C-alpha positions as semicolon CSV with decimal commas, in nm:
position;residue;x (nm);y (nm);z (nm)
1;M;10,220;9,284;10,033
2;Q;10,083;9,354;10,381
3;W;10,111;9,131;10,650
4;V;9,873;9,044;10,952
5;E;9,967;8,955;11,323
6;L;9,708;8,713;11,484
7;S;9,721;8,692;11,864
8;L;9,536;8,504;12,122
9;S;9,579;8,516;12,499
10;C;9,569;8,214;12,699
11;N;9,663;8,026;13,020
12;S;9,909;7,745;13,077
13;E;9,647;7,480;13,020
14;Q;9,553;7,613;12,683
15;V;9,877;7,729;12,528
16;E;9,951;7,396;12,396
17;A;9,627;7,337;12,189
18;I;9,641;7,711;12,070
19;S;9,979;7,719;11,951
20;A;9,930;7,377;11,756
21;I;9,624;7,540;11,596
22;L;9,756;7,869;11,515
23;G;10,116;7,712;11,417
24;K;9,980;7,525;11,123
25;Y;9,891;7,859;10,919
26;G;10,155;8,077;11,044
27;Q;10,464;8,187;10,861
28;G;10,727;8,023;11,056
29;G;10,488;7,882;11,289
30;A;10,353;8,033;11,616
31;L;10,543;8,246;11,819
32;I;10,471;8,208;12,237
33;E;10,534;8,512;12,474
34;E;10,495;8,428;12,830
35;W;10,376;8,693;13,110
36;P;10,349;8,636;13,459
37;S;10,015;8,677;13,624
38;Q;9,961;8,969;13,852
39;Q;9,702;8,792;14,053
40;N;9,821;8,418;14,115
41;A;10,122;8,183;14,025
42;D;9,955;8,074;13,695
43;K;10,158;8,209;13,383
44;H;9,968;8,334;13,101
45;F;10,071;8,329;12,724
46;T;9,997;8,536;12,417
47;V;10,022;8,307;12,092
48;K;10,111;8,505;11,757
49;I;10,127;8,416;11,401
50;Y;10,181;8,613;11,094
51;L;10,002;8,567;10,785
52;P;10,003;8,762;10,464
53;L;9,721;8,989;10,372
54;S;9,609;8,795;10,058
55;R;9,295;8,705;9,885
56;A;9,302;8,368;10,079
57;Y;9,335;8,558;10,423
58;P;8,968;8,535;10,481
59;A;8,916;8,196;10,438
60;I;9,227;8,103;10,634
61;L;9,082;8,334;10,944
62;A;8,756;8,157;10,926
63;E;8,951;7,809;10,956
64;I;9,135;7,903;11,242
65;E;8,846;8,060;11,449
66;T;8,632;7,728;11,364
67;Q;8,931;7,502;11,482
68;V;8,977;7,739;11,796
69;S;8,632;7,735;11,892
70;Q;8,625;7,357;11,850
71;A;8,919;7,347;12,107
72;G;8,692;7,517;12,353
73;Y;8,843;7,868;12,329
74;T;8,554;8,145;12,315
75;H;8,742;8,458;12,193
76;R;8,829;8,563;11,849
77;P;9,209;8,608;11,750
78;L;9,304;8,986;11,755
79;E;9,427;9,103;11,413
80;R;9,693;9,373;11,375
81;I;9,809;9,494;11,021
82;L;10,184;9,530;11,052
83;Q;10,392;9,796;10,878
84;Q;10,697;9,677;10,709
85;D;10,938;9,767;10,962
86;E;10,710;9,585;11,237
87;W;10,686;9,268;10,995
88;F;11,057;9,259;10,958
89;D;11,120;9,293;11,323
90;S;10,905;9,000;11,412
91;L;11,019;8,800;11,126
92;K;11,391;8,832;11,261
93;K;11,260;8,678;11,590
94;N;11,172;8,339;11,404
95;F;11,380;8,341;11,103
96;K;11,716;8,143;11,209
97;V;11,954;7,921;11,001
98;M;11,781;7,580;10,907
99;E;11,861;7,270;10,725
100;I;11,562;7,163;10,490
101;G;11,555;6,845;10,332
102;Q;11,879;6,656;10,232
103;S;12,040;6,940;10,030
104;F;11,972;7,297;10,160
105;V;12,056;7,529;10,430
106;I;11,826;7,838;10,438
107;K;12,008;8,142;10,576
108;P;11,859;8,502;10,647
109;T;12,089;8,764;10,490
110;W;12,120;8,944;10,793
111;I;12,303;8,674;10,946
112;S;12,692;8,711;10,864
113;T;12,847;8,429;11,056
114;P;13,012;8,185;10,824
115;L;12,828;7,848;10,813
116;N;12,970;7,498;10,771
117;Y;12,744;7,252;10,615
118;P;12,946;7,032;10,387
119;G;12,749;6,858;10,101
120;R;12,463;7,120;10,159
121;H;12,369;7,432;9,913
122;I;12,324;7,754;10,127
123;I;12,018;7,965;10,013
124;E;12,043;8,323;10,125
125;V;11,679;8,477;10,175
126;D;11,582;8,839;10,225
127;P;11,209;8,801;10,271
128;G;11,138;9,174;10,203
129;A;10,733;9,156;10,219
130;A;10,715;8,846;10,012
131;F;10,597;8,477;10,118
132;G;10,849;8,208;10,164
133;T;11,129;8,174;10,417
134;G;11,155;7,791;10,457
135;L;11,005;7,831;10,786
136;H;10,653;7,736;10,655
137;P;10,572;7,368;10,619
138;T;10,458;7,383;10,265
139;T;10,792;7,541;10,161
140;R;10,988;7,245;10,327
141;L;10,740;6,987;10,154
142;C;10,824;7,169;9,811
143;I;11,203;7,135;9,844
144;S;11,190;6,793;9,962
145;S;10,981;6,722;9,673
146;L;11,206;6,920;9,439
147;E;11,497;6,672;9,570
148;K;11,306;6,372;9,474
149;H;11,171;6,477;9,125
150;L;11,368;6,724;8,958
151;I;11,607;6,592;8,682
152;P;11,922;6,817;8,622
153;G;11,940;6,991;8,305
154;T;11,555;7,027;8,277
155;A;11,307;7,333;8,264
156;V;11,109;7,437;8,555
157;L;10,804;7,679;8,625
158;D;10,768;7,806;8,973
159;L;10,433;7,937;8,980
160;G;10,371;8,195;9,291
161;T;10,748;8,236;9,352
162;G;10,729;8,465;9,645
163;T;11,068;8,522;9,768
164;G;11,209;8,298;9,482
165;I;11,332;8,022;9,748
166;L;11,190;7,739;9,519
167;A;11,304;7,870;9,199
168;I;11,672;7,914;9,351
169;A;11,640;7,563;9,500
170;A;11,552;7,424;9,159
171;A;11,851;7,606;8,996
172;K;12,088;7,482;9,265
173;L;11,957;7,114;9,221
174;G;12,076;7,159;8,840
175;A;11,773;7,289;8,666
176;A;11,887;7,416;8,327
177;K;11,601;7,688;8,307
178;V;11,369;7,823;8,572
179;V;11,082;8,067;8,514
180;A;10,940;8,218;8,830
181;L;10,601;8,385;8,797
182;D;10,429;8,600;9,074
183;I;10,136;8,840;9,049
184;D;10,259;9,063;9,320
185;K;10,493;9,331;9,208
186;V;10,670;9,322;9,560
187;A;10,739;8,940;9,553
188;V;10,891;9,006;9,187
189;R;11,128;9,254;9,346
190;T;11,222;9,049;9,625
191;A;11,261;8,728;9,418
192;S;11,486;8,914;9,165
193;F;11,704;9,025;9,456
194;N;11,742;8,700;9,608
195;I;11,805;8,505;9,269
196;K;12,080;8,768;9,193
197;N;12,206;8,744;9,542
198;N;12,231;8,366;9,508
199;Q;12,431;8,385;9,185
200;V;12,148;8,169;8,995
201;D;12,031;8,464;8,773
202;D;12,182;8,300;8,474
203;K;11,939;8,032;8,513
204;V;11,622;8,190;8,657
205;E;11,373;8,421;8,480
206;V;11,139;8,631;8,705
207;K;10,833;8,757;8,564
208;K;10,530;8,945;8,685
209;G;10,224;8,742;8,586
210;T;10,028;8,406;8,603
211;L;9,894;8,124;8,371
212;S;9,733;8,345;8,149
213;R;9,619;8,191;7,808
214;A;9,883;8,384;7,627
215;F;10,154;8,222;7,863
216;Q;10,001;7,891;7,813
217;S;10,005;7,922;7,423
218;K;10,367;8,035;7,445
219;N;10,475;7,775;7,685
220;R;10,257;7,476;7,584
221;A;10,449;7,146;7,685
222;V;10,774;7,338;7,767
223;F;10,824;7,247;8,139
224;N;10,953;6,905;8,270
225;L;10,860;7,014;8,617
226;V;10,616;7,266;8,775
227;I;10,593;7,378;9,119
228;A;10,318;7,587;9,295
229;N;10,321;7,651;9,651
230;I;9,982;7,849;9,644
231;T;9,627;7,763;9,756
232;S;9,393;7,496;9,705
233;R;9,142;7,702;9,537
234;A;9,401;7,834;9,293
235;I;9,546;7,475;9,241
236;S;9,220;7,366;9,132
237;D;9,140;7,693;8,898
238;F;9,459;7,639;8,727
239;S;9,463;7,250;8,679
240;D;9,410;7,257;8,307
241;A;9,658;7,516;8,260
242;L;9,934;7,327;8,458
243;M;9,849;7,041;8,265
244;E;9,912;7,259;7,943
245;V;10,230;7,373;8,017
246;L;10,390;7,047;8,123
247;K;10,587;6,835;7,892
248;P;10,421;6,457;7,861
249;E;10,523;6,263;8,176
250;G;10,631;6,584;8,326
251;V;10,609;6,626;8,721
252;L;10,360;6,844;8,885
253;I;10,425;6,953;9,261
254;V;10,161;7,162;9,445
255;S;10,135;7,259;9,776
256;G;9,971;7,510;10,012
257;I;9,678;7,227;10,066
258;H;9,509;7,202;10,385
259;P;9,289;6,893;10,440
260;E;8,982;7,057;10,358
261;G;9,092;7,140;10,015
262;L;9,263;6,826;9,949
263;D;8,982;6,632;9,786
264;E;8,890;6,894;9,546
265;V;9,259;6,947;9,448
266;L;9,285;6,569;9,374
267;I;8,948;6,579;9,188
268;R;9,048;6,856;8,974
269;L;9,386;6,724;8,908
270;A;9,247;6,393;8,785
271;I;8,997;6,547;8,557
272;S;9,281;6,750;8,382
273;N;9,457;6,397;8,319
274;L;9,710;6,470;8,589
275;K;9,809;6,120;8,761
276;L;9,862;6,097;9,127
277;M;10,204;5,980;9,232
278;S;10,207;6,068;9,599
279;I;10,078;6,277;9,901
280;E;10,340;6,431;10,113
281;I;10,241;6,571;10,471
282;E;10,374;6,793;10,755
283;Q;10,179;6,926;11,013
284;D;9,858;6,882;10,854
285;W;9,976;7,060;10,524
286;H;9,989;6,845;10,218
287;A;10,190;6,851;9,888
288;V;10,049;6,673;9,611
289;I;10,298;6,533;9,347
290;A;10,137;6,416;9,022
291;C;10,265;6,371;8,656
292;K;10,109;6,439;8,306
293;E;9,972;6,120;8,153
294;T;10,039;6,039;7,819
295;L;9,713;5,967;7,664
296;P;9,692;5,679;7,391
297;E;9,663;5,776;7,043
298;K;9,303;5,738;6,894
């Protein structure tokens, strides 16, 4: 997976609005660099975010450009494709030890200082080139939802596993079996490393793939909980397949949903006989929690 650095230069009056817009989309939020002005006392800023160069990227860029324009900013964001070492250096600036939810501490692998967080599970993450460090609101929403809805001893599917962070969290919360799927070979490799490094490889199986017909046929009504931190479009496209692999009354947690895609997701899940339980929100990002309805016999 490649990454894109998006940046906008602005003055002190614009920086708050620009960083709020860009920060909703970037991996780890927005990075603000401050520059002294050569001509006057006013300071200038560069606001940067980092996005995976995926199929969803053009639509996300269009959303950003629309919102920036509506905020009165006339320039388009500058795009720069990052090489792997550049992405890693930029990530190190933002990725620090953080507490998530009630149960977890996320720690990058390059931090060697001993941690003292009694009562919390520590998840070590090496992002490699995959998505999912815990910095993004959608990841935090998913982990908080896992804490509420995962029943120990049950089977979990993590669709679009990225770094494997959600699969690791599920295992540490007591899942008996976790299947982690991703279509990207880099993500599969990264997730496999992180899962082994966190000593949950006896519970978590990483596979390259998606919800194909063959996977659905083999895993019909197998999972007590399915979690998918992907995109609104993918959630809508997979709604029937997600229902197929869930056990009756199983719980579905989906995120990666921006307000513009929420209604479509809710409609598609309802059509697939997935009953809405709740909607969680952080920084304009949504997680939808639903369950598989048990239909009355005819």
